[in-house]
Amino acid sequence: MANGVEEGEEQVRALAGVRAKIHAAELEFGRKPGSTTLIAVSKTYDGTAIGPVIEAGQHVFGENRVQEAQAKWPALRKSFAGMKPCLELHLIGPLQSNKAADAVALFDVIQTVDREKIAAELAREMKQQKRFLPVYVQVNTGLEAQKAGVAPAETVAFVARCRAVHGLDVEGLMCIPPAGQNPGPHFALLRKLAREAGAEKLSMGMSGDYETAIQFGATSVRVGSAIFGAR
Ligand SMILES: *Cc1c(COP(=O)(O)O)cnc(C)c1O
Protein backbone atom coordinates (compact mmCIF):
# COMPACT_ATOMS: atom_id res chain seq x y z
CA MET A 1 0.00 0.00 0.00
CA ALA A 2 1.06 3.59 -0.64
CA ASN A 3 1.64 4.38 3.01
CA GLY A 4 3.75 1.28 3.53
CA VAL A 5 1.34 -0.27 6.04
CA GLU A 6 0.39 -3.87 5.30
CA GLU A 7 -3.28 -4.35 4.53
CA GLY A 8 -5.00 -5.25 7.78
CA GLU A 9 -1.94 -4.76 9.98
CA GLU A 10 -3.63 -2.18 12.19
CA GLN A 11 -6.72 -4.34 12.58
CA VAL A 12 -4.67 -7.36 13.55
CA ARG A 13 -2.87 -5.31 16.21
CA ALA A 14 -6.17 -3.88 17.48
CA LEU A 15 -7.66 -7.39 17.60
CA ALA A 16 -4.83 -8.56 19.84
CA GLY A 17 -5.41 -5.55 22.10
CA VAL A 18 -9.14 -6.28 22.42
CA ARG A 19 -8.45 -9.95 23.16
CA ALA A 20 -5.98 -8.95 25.89
CA LYS A 21 -8.54 -6.61 27.45
CA ILE A 22 -11.21 -9.30 27.38
CA HIS A 23 -8.83 -11.69 29.11
CA ALA A 24 -7.93 -9.07 31.73
CA ALA A 25 -11.62 -8.29 32.37
CA GLU A 26 -12.41 -11.99 32.77
CA LEU A 27 -9.70 -12.25 35.43
CA GLU A 28 -10.66 -8.99 37.13
CA PHE A 29 -14.33 -9.90 37.42
CA GLY A 30 -13.91 -13.51 38.41
CA ARG A 31 -15.06 -14.89 35.08
CA LYS A 32 -13.65 -18.09 33.68
CA PRO A 33 -10.86 -17.25 31.21
CA GLY A 34 -12.11 -17.87 27.70
CA SER A 35 -15.79 -17.71 28.72
CA THR A 36 -16.43 -14.60 26.60
CA THR A 37 -16.75 -15.00 22.85
CA LEU A 38 -15.49 -12.07 20.82
CA ILE A 39 -17.77 -11.27 17.90
CA ALA A 40 -15.85 -9.02 15.50
CA VAL A 41 -18.37 -6.66 13.94
CA SER A 42 -17.21 -6.18 10.35
CA LYS A 43 -20.07 -4.05 8.99
CA THR A 44 -18.97 -1.46 6.40
CA TYR A 45 -15.59 -3.20 6.04
CA ASP A 46 -14.87 -5.39 3.03
CA GLY A 47 -12.98 -8.61 2.49
CA THR A 48 -9.56 -6.98 2.28
CA ALA A 49 -9.95 -5.70 5.85
CA ILE A 50 -11.67 -8.84 7.15
CA GLY A 51 -9.30 -11.43 5.62
CA PRO A 52 -6.25 -10.58 7.75
CA VAL A 53 -8.41 -10.63 10.89
CA ILE A 54 -9.54 -14.17 10.01
CA GLU A 55 -5.93 -15.14 9.34
CA ALA A 56 -5.07 -13.82 12.80
CA GLY A 57 -7.38 -16.44 14.26
CA GLN A 58 -10.68 -14.60 14.62
CA HIS A 59 -13.55 -16.82 13.47
CA VAL A 60 -16.75 -15.25 14.85
CA PHE A 61 -18.11 -12.19 13.05
CA GLY A 62 -21.19 -9.99 13.22
CA GLU A 63 -22.94 -8.13 10.45
CA ASN A 64 -26.00 -5.91 10.77
CA ARG A 65 -27.36 -5.98 7.21
CA VAL A 66 -28.36 -9.09 5.32
CA GLN A 67 -27.62 -7.66 1.88
CA GLU A 68 -24.22 -6.28 2.82
CA ALA A 69 -23.25 -9.61 4.38
CA GLN A 70 -24.42 -11.48 1.27
CA ALA A 71 -22.09 -9.38 -0.83
CA LYS A 72 -18.92 -10.34 1.03
CA TRP A 73 -19.28 -13.48 3.16
CA PRO A 74 -19.81 -16.19 0.54
CA ALA A 75 -16.42 -15.30 -0.99
CA LEU A 76 -14.74 -15.16 2.44
CA ARG A 77 -16.23 -18.52 3.40
CA LYS A 78 -14.87 -19.97 0.20
CA SER A 79 -11.38 -18.54 0.79
CA PHE A 80 -11.31 -19.91 4.33
CA ALA A 81 -13.13 -23.20 3.73
CA GLY A 82 -11.66 -25.98 5.84
CA MET A 83 -10.45 -23.57 8.52
CA LYS A 84 -10.92 -24.86 12.08
CA PRO A 85 -12.87 -23.64 13.91
CA CYS A 86 -15.26 -22.80 11.07
CA LEU A 87 -16.26 -19.21 10.41
CA GLU A 88 -19.39 -18.29 12.36
CA LEU A 89 -21.52 -15.38 11.23
CA HIS A 90 -24.05 -13.64 13.49
CA LEU A 91 -26.82 -11.34 12.33
CA ILE A 92 -26.89 -8.49 14.84
CA GLY A 93 -29.06 -5.98 12.97
CA PRO A 94 -32.81 -5.71 12.44
CA LEU A 95 -34.38 -8.36 10.21
CA GLN A 96 -37.26 -7.70 7.81
CA SER A 97 -39.48 -10.70 7.18
CA ASN A 98 -38.83 -10.59 3.42
CA LYS A 99 -35.12 -11.20 4.21
CA ALA A 100 -35.71 -14.17 6.52
CA ALA A 101 -34.91 -16.76 3.83
CA ASP A 102 -31.63 -15.06 2.92
CA ALA A 103 -30.72 -14.64 6.58
CA VAL A 104 -31.30 -18.32 7.37
CA ALA A 105 -29.25 -19.35 4.34
CA LEU A 106 -26.28 -17.10 5.16
CA PHE A 107 -25.98 -16.68 8.92
CA ASP A 108 -25.18 -19.19 11.66
CA VAL A 109 -26.86 -17.33 14.52
CA ILE A 110 -29.67 -14.74 14.40
CA GLN A 111 -29.46 -12.40 17.38
CA THR A 112 -32.30 -10.04 16.60
CA VAL A 113 -35.60 -11.89 16.98
CA ASP A 114 -37.95 -9.29 18.41
CA ARG A 115 -41.48 -9.94 17.20
CA GLU A 116 -43.91 -12.72 16.52
CA LYS A 117 -43.89 -12.26 12.74
CA ILE A 118 -40.11 -12.64 12.50
CA ALA A 119 -40.15 -15.64 14.83
CA ALA A 120 -42.75 -17.31 12.61
CA GLU A 121 -40.91 -16.47 9.37
CA LEU A 122 -37.58 -17.73 10.70
CA ALA A 123 -39.13 -20.96 11.96
CA ARG A 124 -40.77 -21.54 8.57
CA GLU A 125 -37.54 -20.87 6.68
CA MET A 126 -35.46 -23.07 8.97
CA LYS A 127 -37.82 -25.98 8.31
CA GLN A 128 -37.83 -25.26 4.60
CA GLN A 129 -34.02 -25.11 4.41
CA LYS A 130 -33.46 -27.74 7.14
CA ARG A 131 -31.07 -25.28 8.76
CA PHE A 132 -32.02 -24.99 12.43
CA LEU A 133 -30.07 -22.01 13.71
CA PRO A 134 -29.80 -20.87 17.29
CA VAL A 135 -31.38 -17.47 17.88
CA TYR A 136 -31.30 -14.71 20.46
CA VAL A 137 -34.16 -12.46 21.44
CA GLN A 138 -33.29 -8.76 21.31
CA VAL A 139 -34.48 -6.79 24.32
CA ASN A 140 -35.05 -3.04 24.25
CA THR A 141 -33.79 -2.55 27.80
CA GLY A 142 -34.05 1.24 27.59
CA LEU A 143 -37.55 1.18 26.01
CA GLU A 144 -36.28 3.49 23.26
CA ALA A 145 -38.85 4.29 20.58
CA GLN A 146 -36.30 4.15 17.73
CA LYS A 147 -34.71 0.89 18.85
CA ALA A 148 -35.71 -2.67 18.03
CA GLY A 149 -36.30 -5.28 20.71
CA VAL A 150 -39.05 -6.60 22.93
CA ALA A 151 -39.91 -4.71 26.10
CA PRO A 152 -38.30 -6.12 29.25
CA ALA A 153 -41.72 -6.91 30.75
CA GLU A 154 -42.64 -9.02 27.71
CA THR A 155 -39.34 -10.83 27.30
CA VAL A 156 -39.95 -13.98 29.33
CA ALA A 157 -43.34 -14.64 27.70
CA PHE A 158 -41.95 -13.90 24.23
CA VAL A 159 -39.05 -16.32 24.68
CA ALA A 160 -41.51 -18.98 25.85
CA ARG A 161 -43.70 -18.40 22.77
CA CYS A 162 -40.71 -18.54 20.41
CA ARG A 163 -39.92 -21.97 21.83
CA ALA A 164 -43.37 -23.44 22.33
CA VAL A 165 -45.23 -22.01 19.35
CA HIS A 166 -42.43 -21.68 16.79
CA GLY A 167 -39.99 -24.32 17.99
CA LEU A 168 -37.07 -21.90 17.90
CA ASP A 169 -33.86 -22.67 19.76
CA VAL A 170 -33.59 -19.46 21.81
CA GLU A 171 -30.18 -19.71 23.36
CA GLY A 172 -29.79 -16.19 24.67
CA LEU A 173 -30.75 -12.53 24.90
CA MET A 174 -29.14 -9.53 23.26
CA CYS A 175 -29.31 -5.80 24.02
CA ILE A 176 -27.92 -2.43 22.97
CA PRO A 177 -28.14 -0.02 25.92
CA PRO A 178 -29.15 3.59 25.21
CA ALA A 179 -26.22 5.76 24.10
CA GLY A 180 -24.93 8.06 26.80
CA GLN A 181 -26.33 6.05 29.71
CA ASN A 182 -24.44 3.94 32.21
CA PRO A 183 -24.76 0.51 30.55
CA GLY A 184 -24.34 -1.47 33.78
CA PRO A 185 -28.02 -1.46 34.84
CA HIS A 186 -29.05 -2.50 31.31
CA PHE A 187 -26.63 -5.41 31.35
CA ALA A 188 -27.85 -6.42 34.80
CA LEU A 189 -31.45 -6.31 33.57
CA LEU A 190 -30.61 -8.49 30.58
CA ARG A 191 -28.89 -11.01 32.83
CA LYS A 192 -31.92 -11.14 35.14
CA LEU A 193 -34.34 -11.62 32.23
CA ALA A 194 -32.17 -14.36 30.74
CA ARG A 195 -32.21 -16.21 34.02
CA GLU A 196 -36.00 -15.91 34.25
CA ALA A 197 -36.41 -17.02 30.64
CA GLY A 198 -34.04 -19.95 31.02
CA ALA A 199 -31.73 -18.61 28.31
CA GLU A 200 -28.06 -19.21 28.88
CA LYS A 201 -26.28 -16.70 26.72
CA LEU A 202 -25.91 -12.94 26.90
CA SER A 203 -24.82 -10.91 23.88
CA MET A 204 -23.99 -7.48 25.25
CA GLY A 205 -21.19 -4.95 25.16
CA MET A 206 -19.66 -3.07 22.23
CA SER A 207 -16.38 -1.18 21.71
CA GLY A 208 -17.13 1.36 24.42
CA ASP A 209 -18.40 -0.94 27.14
CA TYR A 210 -17.41 -4.55 26.55
CA GLU A 211 -15.37 -4.79 29.75
CA THR A 212 -18.39 -3.65 31.76
CA ALA A 213 -20.51 -6.22 29.91
CA ILE A 214 -18.04 -8.95 30.91
CA GLN A 215 -18.40 -7.80 34.51
CA PHE A 216 -22.17 -8.36 34.21
CA GLY A 217 -21.83 -11.81 32.66
CA ALA A 218 -21.69 -11.29 28.89
CA THR A 219 -21.01 -14.57 27.10
CA SER A 220 -20.35 -12.69 23.89
CA VAL A 221 -19.32 -9.11 23.16
CA ARG A 222 -19.86 -7.43 19.79
CA VAL A 223 -16.85 -5.27 19.01
CA GLY A 224 -16.55 -3.33 15.77
CA SER A 225 -14.73 0.00 15.73
CA ALA A 226 -12.15 -1.00 18.39
CA ILE A 227 -10.92 -3.64 15.93
CA PHE A 228 -11.64 -2.33 12.45
CA GLY A 229 -11.44 1.42 13.10
CA ALA A 230 -13.95 4.23 12.85
CA ARG A 231 -16.80 3.82 10.39
C1 LIG B 1 -22.24 -1.82 15.00
C2 LIG B 1 -22.73 -2.68 16.09
C3 LIG B 1 -21.85 -3.13 17.10
C4 LIG B 1 -20.40 -2.73 17.19
O1 LIG B 1 -20.31 -1.40 17.55
P1 LIG B 1 -18.87 -0.73 17.91
O2 LIG B 1 -19.22 0.40 18.79
O3 LIG B 1 -18.28 -0.32 16.62
O4 LIG B 1 -18.07 -1.76 18.60
C5 LIG B 1 -22.37 -3.97 18.07
N1 LIG B 1 -23.67 -4.34 18.06
C6 LIG B 1 -24.53 -3.94 17.12
C7 LIG B 1 -25.92 -4.40 17.16
C8 LIG B 1 -24.09 -3.10 16.09
O5 LIG B 1 -24.95 -2.70 15.15
mmCIF file with all atom_site columns, C-alpha atoms in Angstrom, residues 82-202:
data_model
loop_
_atom_site.group_PDB
_atom_site.id
_atom_site.type_symbol
_atom_site.label_atom_id
_atom_site.label_alt_id
_atom_site.label_comp_id
_atom_site.label_asym_id
_atom_site.label_entity_id
_atom_site.label_seq_id
_atom_site.pdbx_PDB_ins_code
_atom_site.Cartn_x
_atom_site.Cartn_y
_atom_site.Cartn_z
_atom_site.occupancy
_atom_site.B_iso_or_equiv
_atom_site.pdbx_formal_charge
_atom_site.auth_seq_id
_atom_site.auth_comp_id
_atom_site.auth_asym_id
_atom_site.auth_atom_id
_atom_site.pdbx_PDB_model_num
ATOM 1   C CA . GLY A 1 82  ? -11.659 -25.978 5.843  1.00 0.00 ? 82  GLY A CA 1
ATOM 2   C CA . MET A 1 83  ? -10.449 -23.574 8.522  1.00 0.00 ? 83  MET A CA 1
ATOM 3   C CA . LYS A 1 84  ? -10.919 -24.859 12.082 1.00 0.00 ? 84  LYS A CA 1
ATOM 4   C CA . PRO A 1 85  ? -12.869 -23.638 13.908 1.00 0.00 ? 85  PRO A CA 1
ATOM 5   C CA . CYS A 1 86  ? -15.264 -22.797 11.065 1.00 0.00 ? 86  CYS A CA 1
ATOM 6   C CA . LEU A 1 87  ? -16.262 -19.213 10.412 1.00 0.00 ? 87  LEU A CA 1
ATOM 7   C CA . GLU A 1 88  ? -19.391 -18.286 12.362 1.00 0.00 ? 88  GLU A CA 1
ATOM 8   C CA . LEU A 1 89  ? -21.519 -15.376 11.231 1.00 0.00 ? 89  LEU A CA 1
ATOM 9   C CA . HIS A 1 90  ? -24.050 -13.639 13.489 1.00 0.00 ? 90  HIS A CA 1
ATOM 10  C CA . LEU A 1 91  ? -26.818 -11.345 12.326 1.00 0.00 ? 91  LEU A CA 1
ATOM 11  C CA . ILE A 1 92  ? -26.894 -8.495  14.835 1.00 0.00 ? 92  ILE A CA 1
ATOM 12  C CA . GLY A 1 93  ? -29.063 -5.977  12.968 1.00 0.00 ? 93  GLY A CA 1
ATOM 13  C CA . PRO A 1 94  ? -32.814 -5.715  12.439 1.00 0.00 ? 94  PRO A CA 1
ATOM 14  C CA . LEU A 1 95  ? -34.382 -8.356  10.210 1.00 0.00 ? 95  LEU A CA 1
ATOM 15  C CA . GLN A 1 96  ? -37.256 -7.702  7.805  1.00 0.00 ? 96  GLN A CA 1
ATOM 16  C CA . SER A 1 97  ? -39.475 -10.699 7.179  1.00 0.00 ? 97  SER A CA 1
ATOM 17  C CA . ASN A 1 98  ? -38.827 -10.589 3.419  1.00 0.00 ? 98  ASN A CA 1
ATOM 18  C CA . LYS A 1 99  ? -35.125 -11.198 4.212  1.00 0.00 ? 99  LYS A CA 1
ATOM 19  C CA . ALA A 1 100 ? -35.708 -14.170 6.519  1.00 0.00 ? 100 ALA A CA 1
ATOM 20  C CA . ALA A 1 101 ? -34.908 -16.757 3.826  1.00 0.00 ? 101 ALA A CA 1
ATOM 21  C CA . ASP A 1 102 ? -31.625 -15.059 2.916  1.00 0.00 ? 102 ASP A CA 1
ATOM 22  C CA . ALA A 1 103 ? -30.720 -14.638 6.583  1.00 0.00 ? 103 ALA A CA 1
ATOM 23  C CA . VAL A 1 104 ? -31.296 -18.322 7.368  1.00 0.00 ? 104 VAL A CA 1
ATOM 24  C CA . ALA A 1 105 ? -29.245 -19.349 4.342  1.00 0.00 ? 105 ALA A CA 1
ATOM 25  C CA . LEU A 1 106 ? -26.278 -17.098 5.156  1.00 0.00 ? 106 LEU A CA 1
ATOM 26  C CA . PHE A 1 107 ? -25.976 -16.681 8.924  1.00 0.00 ? 107 PHE A CA 1
ATOM 27  C CA . ASP A 1 108 ? -25.177 -19.192 11.663 1.00 0.00 ? 108 ASP A CA 1
ATOM 28  C CA . VAL A 1 109 ? -26.862 -17.330 14.522 1.00 0.00 ? 109 VAL A CA 1
ATOM 29  C CA . ILE A 1 110 ? -29.671 -14.739 14.396 1.00 0.00 ? 110 ILE A CA 1
ATOM 30  C CA . GLN A 1 111 ? -29.455 -12.396 17.378 1.00 0.00 ? 111 GLN A CA 1
ATOM 31  C CA . THR A 1 112 ? -32.296 -10.041 16.604 1.00 0.00 ? 112 THR A CA 1
ATOM 32  C CA . VAL A 1 113 ? -35.599 -11.886 16.976 1.00 0.00 ? 113 VAL A CA 1
ATOM 33  C CA . ASP A 1 114 ? -37.954 -9.287  18.413 1.00 0.00 ? 114 ASP A CA 1
ATOM 34  C CA . ARG A 1 115 ? -41.484 -9.940  17.199 1.00 0.00 ? 115 ARG A CA 1
ATOM 35  C CA . GLU A 1 116 ? -43.911 -12.722 16.519 1.00 0.00 ? 116 GLU A CA 1
ATOM 36  C CA . LYS A 1 117 ? -43.888 -12.260 12.744 1.00 0.00 ? 117 LYS A CA 1
ATOM 37  C CA . ILE A 1 118 ? -40.110 -12.635 12.498 1.00 0.00 ? 118 ILE A CA 1
ATOM 38  C CA . ALA A 1 119 ? -40.146 -15.636 14.828 1.00 0.00 ? 119 ALA A CA 1
ATOM 39  C CA . ALA A 1 120 ? -42.750 -17.314 12.607 1.00 0.00 ? 120 ALA A CA 1
ATOM 40  C CA . GLU A 1 121 ? -40.908 -16.474 9.371  1.00 0.00 ? 121 GLU A CA 1
ATOM 41  C CA . LEU A 1 122 ? -37.583 -17.731 10.696 1.00 0.00 ? 122 LEU A CA 1
ATOM 42  C CA . ALA A 1 123 ? -39.134 -20.959 11.960 1.00 0.00 ? 123 ALA A CA 1
ATOM 43  C CA . ARG A 1 124 ? -40.771 -21.541 8.572  1.00 0.00 ? 124 ARG A CA 1
ATOM 44  C CA . GLU A 1 125 ? -37.535 -20.872 6.679  1.00 0.00 ? 125 GLU A CA 1
ATOM 45  C CA . MET A 1 126 ? -35.462 -23.073 8.971  1.00 0.00 ? 126 MET A CA 1
ATOM 46  C CA . LYS A 1 127 ? -37.819 -25.984 8.306  1.00 0.00 ? 127 LYS A CA 1
ATOM 47  C CA . GLN A 1 128 ? -37.826 -25.260 4.596  1.00 0.00 ? 128 GLN A CA 1
ATOM 48  C CA . GLN A 1 129 ? -34.019 -25.108 4.409  1.00 0.00 ? 129 GLN A CA 1
ATOM 49  C CA . LYS A 1 130 ? -33.463 -27.737 7.140  1.00 0.00 ? 130 LYS A CA 1
ATOM 50  C CA . ARG A 1 131 ? -31.067 -25.279 8.762  1.00 0.00 ? 131 ARG A CA 1
ATOM 51  C CA . PHE A 1 132 ? -32.022 -24.987 12.426 1.00 0.00 ? 132 PHE A CA 1
ATOM 52  C CA . LEU A 1 133 ? -30.067 -22.012 13.712 1.00 0.00 ? 133 LEU A CA 1
ATOM 53  C CA . PRO A 1 134 ? -29.803 -20.869 17.295 1.00 0.00 ? 134 PRO A CA 1
ATOM 54  C CA . VAL A 1 135 ? -31.381 -17.472 17.884 1.00 0.00 ? 135 VAL A CA 1
ATOM 55  C CA . TYR A 1 136 ? -31.302 -14.710 20.459 1.00 0.00 ? 136 TYR A CA 1
ATOM 56  C CA . VAL A 1 137 ? -34.160 -12.455 21.442 1.00 0.00 ? 137 VAL A CA 1
ATOM 57  C CA . GLN A 1 138 ? -33.292 -8.764  21.311 1.00 0.00 ? 138 GLN A CA 1
ATOM 58  C CA . VAL A 1 139 ? -34.476 -6.788  24.324 1.00 0.00 ? 139 VAL A CA 1
ATOM 59  C CA . ASN A 1 140 ? -35.048 -3.039  24.252 1.00 0.00 ? 140 ASN A CA 1
ATOM 60  C CA . THR A 1 141 ? -33.789 -2.553  27.796 1.00 0.00 ? 141 THR A CA 1
ATOM 61  C CA . GLY A 1 142 ? -34.052 1.238   27.586 1.00 0.00 ? 142 GLY A CA 1
ATOM 62  C CA . LEU A 1 143 ? -37.551 1.179   26.013 1.00 0.00 ? 143 LEU A CA 1
ATOM 63  C CA . GLU A 1 144 ? -36.283 3.491   23.261 1.00 0.00 ? 144 GLU A CA 1
ATOM 64  C CA . ALA A 1 145 ? -38.846 4.287   20.580 1.00 0.00 ? 145 ALA A CA 1
ATOM 65  C CA . GLN A 1 146 ? -36.296 4.149   17.734 1.00 0.00 ? 146 GLN A CA 1
ATOM 66  C CA . LYS A 1 147 ? -34.712 0.890   18.854 1.00 0.00 ? 147 LYS A CA 1
ATOM 67  C CA . ALA A 1 148 ? -35.714 -2.670  18.031 1.00 0.00 ? 148 ALA A CA 1
ATOM 68  C CA . GLY A 1 149 ? -36.298 -5.284  20.710 1.00 0.00 ? 149 GLY A CA 1
ATOM 69  C CA . VAL A 1 150 ? -39.055 -6.599  22.928 1.00 0.00 ? 150 VAL A CA 1
ATOM 70  C CA . ALA A 1 151 ? -39.911 -4.715  26.103 1.00 0.00 ? 151 ALA A CA 1
ATOM 71  C CA . PRO A 1 152 ? -38.305 -6.123  29.246 1.00 0.00 ? 152 PRO A CA 1
ATOM 72  C CA . ALA A 1 153 ? -41.722 -6.912  30.746 1.00 0.00 ? 153 ALA A CA 1
ATOM 73  C CA . GLU A 1 154 ? -42.642 -9.019  27.707 1.00 0.00 ? 154 GLU A CA 1
ATOM 74  C CA . THR A 1 155 ? -39.344 -10.833 27.295 1.00 0.00 ? 155 THR A CA 1
ATOM 75  C CA . VAL A 1 156 ? -39.948 -13.984 29.333 1.00 0.00 ? 156 VAL A CA 1
ATOM 76  C CA . ALA A 1 157 ? -43.338 -14.636 27.699 1.00 0.00 ? 157 ALA A CA 1
ATOM 77  C CA . PHE A 1 158 ? -41.949 -13.903 24.230 1.00 0.00 ? 158 PHE A CA 1
ATOM 78  C CA . VAL A 1 159 ? -39.050 -16.323 24.685 1.00 0.00 ? 159 VAL A CA 1
ATOM 79  C CA . ALA A 1 160 ? -41.510 -18.983 25.847 1.00 0.00 ? 160 ALA A CA 1
ATOM 80  C CA . ARG A 1 161 ? -43.699 -18.401 22.770 1.00 0.00 ? 161 ARG A CA 1
ATOM 81  C CA . CYS A 1 162 ? -40.707 -18.544 20.409 1.00 0.00 ? 162 CYS A CA 1
ATOM 82  C CA . ARG A 1 163 ? -39.917 -21.967 21.830 1.00 0.00 ? 163 ARG A CA 1
ATOM 83  C CA . ALA A 1 164 ? -43.368 -23.445 22.332 1.00 0.00 ? 164 ALA A CA 1
ATOM 84  C CA . VAL A 1 165 ? -45.235 -22.007 19.351 1.00 0.00 ? 165 VAL A CA 1
ATOM 85  C CA . HIS A 1 166 ? -42.427 -21.679 16.791 1.00 0.00 ? 166 HIS A CA 1
ATOM 86  C CA . GLY A 1 167 ? -39.986 -24.320 17.990 1.00 0.00 ? 167 GLY A CA 1
ATOM 87  C CA . LEU A 1 168 ? -37.070 -21.904 17.900 1.00 0.00 ? 168 LEU A CA 1
ATOM 88  C CA . ASP A 1 169 ? -33.855 -22.669 19.760 1.00 0.00 ? 169 ASP A CA 1
ATOM 89  C CA . VAL A 1 170 ? -33.590 -19.461 21.809 1.00 0.00 ? 170 VAL A CA 1
ATOM 90  C CA . GLU A 1 171 ? -30.184 -19.708 23.360 1.00 0.00 ? 171 GLU A CA 1
ATOM 91  C CA . GLY A 1 172 ? -29.795 -16.190 24.670 1.00 0.00 ? 172 GLY A CA 1
ATOM 92  C CA . LEU A 1 173 ? -30.747 -12.531 24.898 1.00 0.00 ? 173 LEU A CA 1
ATOM 93  C CA . MET A 1 174 ? -29.140 -9.528  23.257 1.00 0.00 ? 174 MET A CA 1
ATOM 94  C CA . CYS A 1 175 ? -29.312 -5.804  24.021 1.00 0.00 ? 175 CYS A CA 1
ATOM 95  C CA . ILE A 1 176 ? -27.922 -2.428  22.970 1.00 0.00 ? 176 ILE A CA 1
ATOM 96  C CA . PRO A 1 177 ? -28.140 -0.017  25.923 1.00 0.00 ? 177 PRO A CA 1
ATOM 97  C CA . PRO A 1 178 ? -29.146 3.593   25.209 1.00 0.00 ? 178 PRO A CA 1
ATOM 98  C CA . ALA A 1 179 ? -26.220 5.761   24.104 1.00 0.00 ? 179 ALA A CA 1
ATOM 99  C CA . GLY A 1 180 ? -24.928 8.061   26.802 1.00 0.00 ? 180 GLY A CA 1
ATOM 100 C CA . GLN A 1 181 ? -26.330 6.046   29.708 1.00 0.00 ? 181 GLN A CA 1
ATOM 101 C CA . ASN A 1 182 ? -24.445 3.941   32.209 1.00 0.00 ? 182 ASN A CA 1
ATOM 102 C CA . PRO A 1 183 ? -24.762 0.509   30.548 1.00 0.00 ? 183 PRO A CA 1
ATOM 103 C CA . GLY A 1 184 ? -24.343 -1.475  33.784 1.00 0.00 ? 184 GLY A CA 1
ATOM 104 C CA . PRO A 1 185 ? -28.017 -1.459  34.841 1.00 0.00 ? 185 PRO A CA 1
ATOM 105 C CA . HIS A 1 186 ? -29.049 -2.503  31.306 1.00 0.00 ? 186 HIS A CA 1
ATOM 106 C CA . PHE A 1 187 ? -26.630 -5.412  31.346 1.00 0.00 ? 187 PHE A CA 1
ATOM 107 C CA . ALA A 1 188 ? -27.854 -6.420  34.800 1.00 0.00 ? 188 ALA A CA 1
ATOM 108 C CA . LEU A 1 189 ? -31.447 -6.314  33.572 1.00 0.00 ? 189 LEU A CA 1
ATOM 109 C CA . LEU A 1 190 ? -30.613 -8.492  30.583 1.00 0.00 ? 190 LEU A CA 1
ATOM 110 C CA . ARG A 1 191 ? -28.889 -11.010 32.827 1.00 0.00 ? 191 ARG A CA 1
ATOM 111 C CA . LYS A 1 192 ? -31.923 -11.144 35.144 1.00 0.00 ? 192 LYS A CA 1
ATOM 112 C CA . LEU A 1 193 ? -34.336 -11.616 32.234 1.00 0.00 ? 193 LEU A CA 1
ATOM 113 C CA . ALA A 1 194 ? -32.174 -14.362 30.738 1.00 0.00 ? 194 ALA A CA 1
ATOM 114 C CA . ARG A 1 195 ? -32.206 -16.213 34.024 1.00 0.00 ? 195 ARG A CA 1
ATOM 115 C CA . GLU A 1 196 ? -35.998 -15.914 34.245 1.00 0.00 ? 196 GLU A CA 1
ATOM 116 C CA . ALA A 1 197 ? -36.407 -17.020 30.642 1.00 0.00 ? 197 ALA A CA 1
ATOM 117 C CA . GLY A 1 198 ? -34.040 -19.952 31.021 1.00 0.00 ? 198 GLY A CA 1
ATOM 118 C CA . ALA A 1 199 ? -31.734 -18.606 28.311 1.00 0.00 ? 199 ALA A CA 1
ATOM 119 C CA . GLU A 1 200 ? -28.058 -19.208 28.885 1.00 0.00 ? 200 GLU A CA 1
ATOM 120 C CA . LYS A 1 201 ? -26.279 -16.702 26.717 1.00 0.00 ? 201 LYS A CA 1
ATOM 121 C CA . LEU A 1 202 ? -25.909 -12.937 26.901 1.00 0.00 ? 202 LEU A CA 1
#
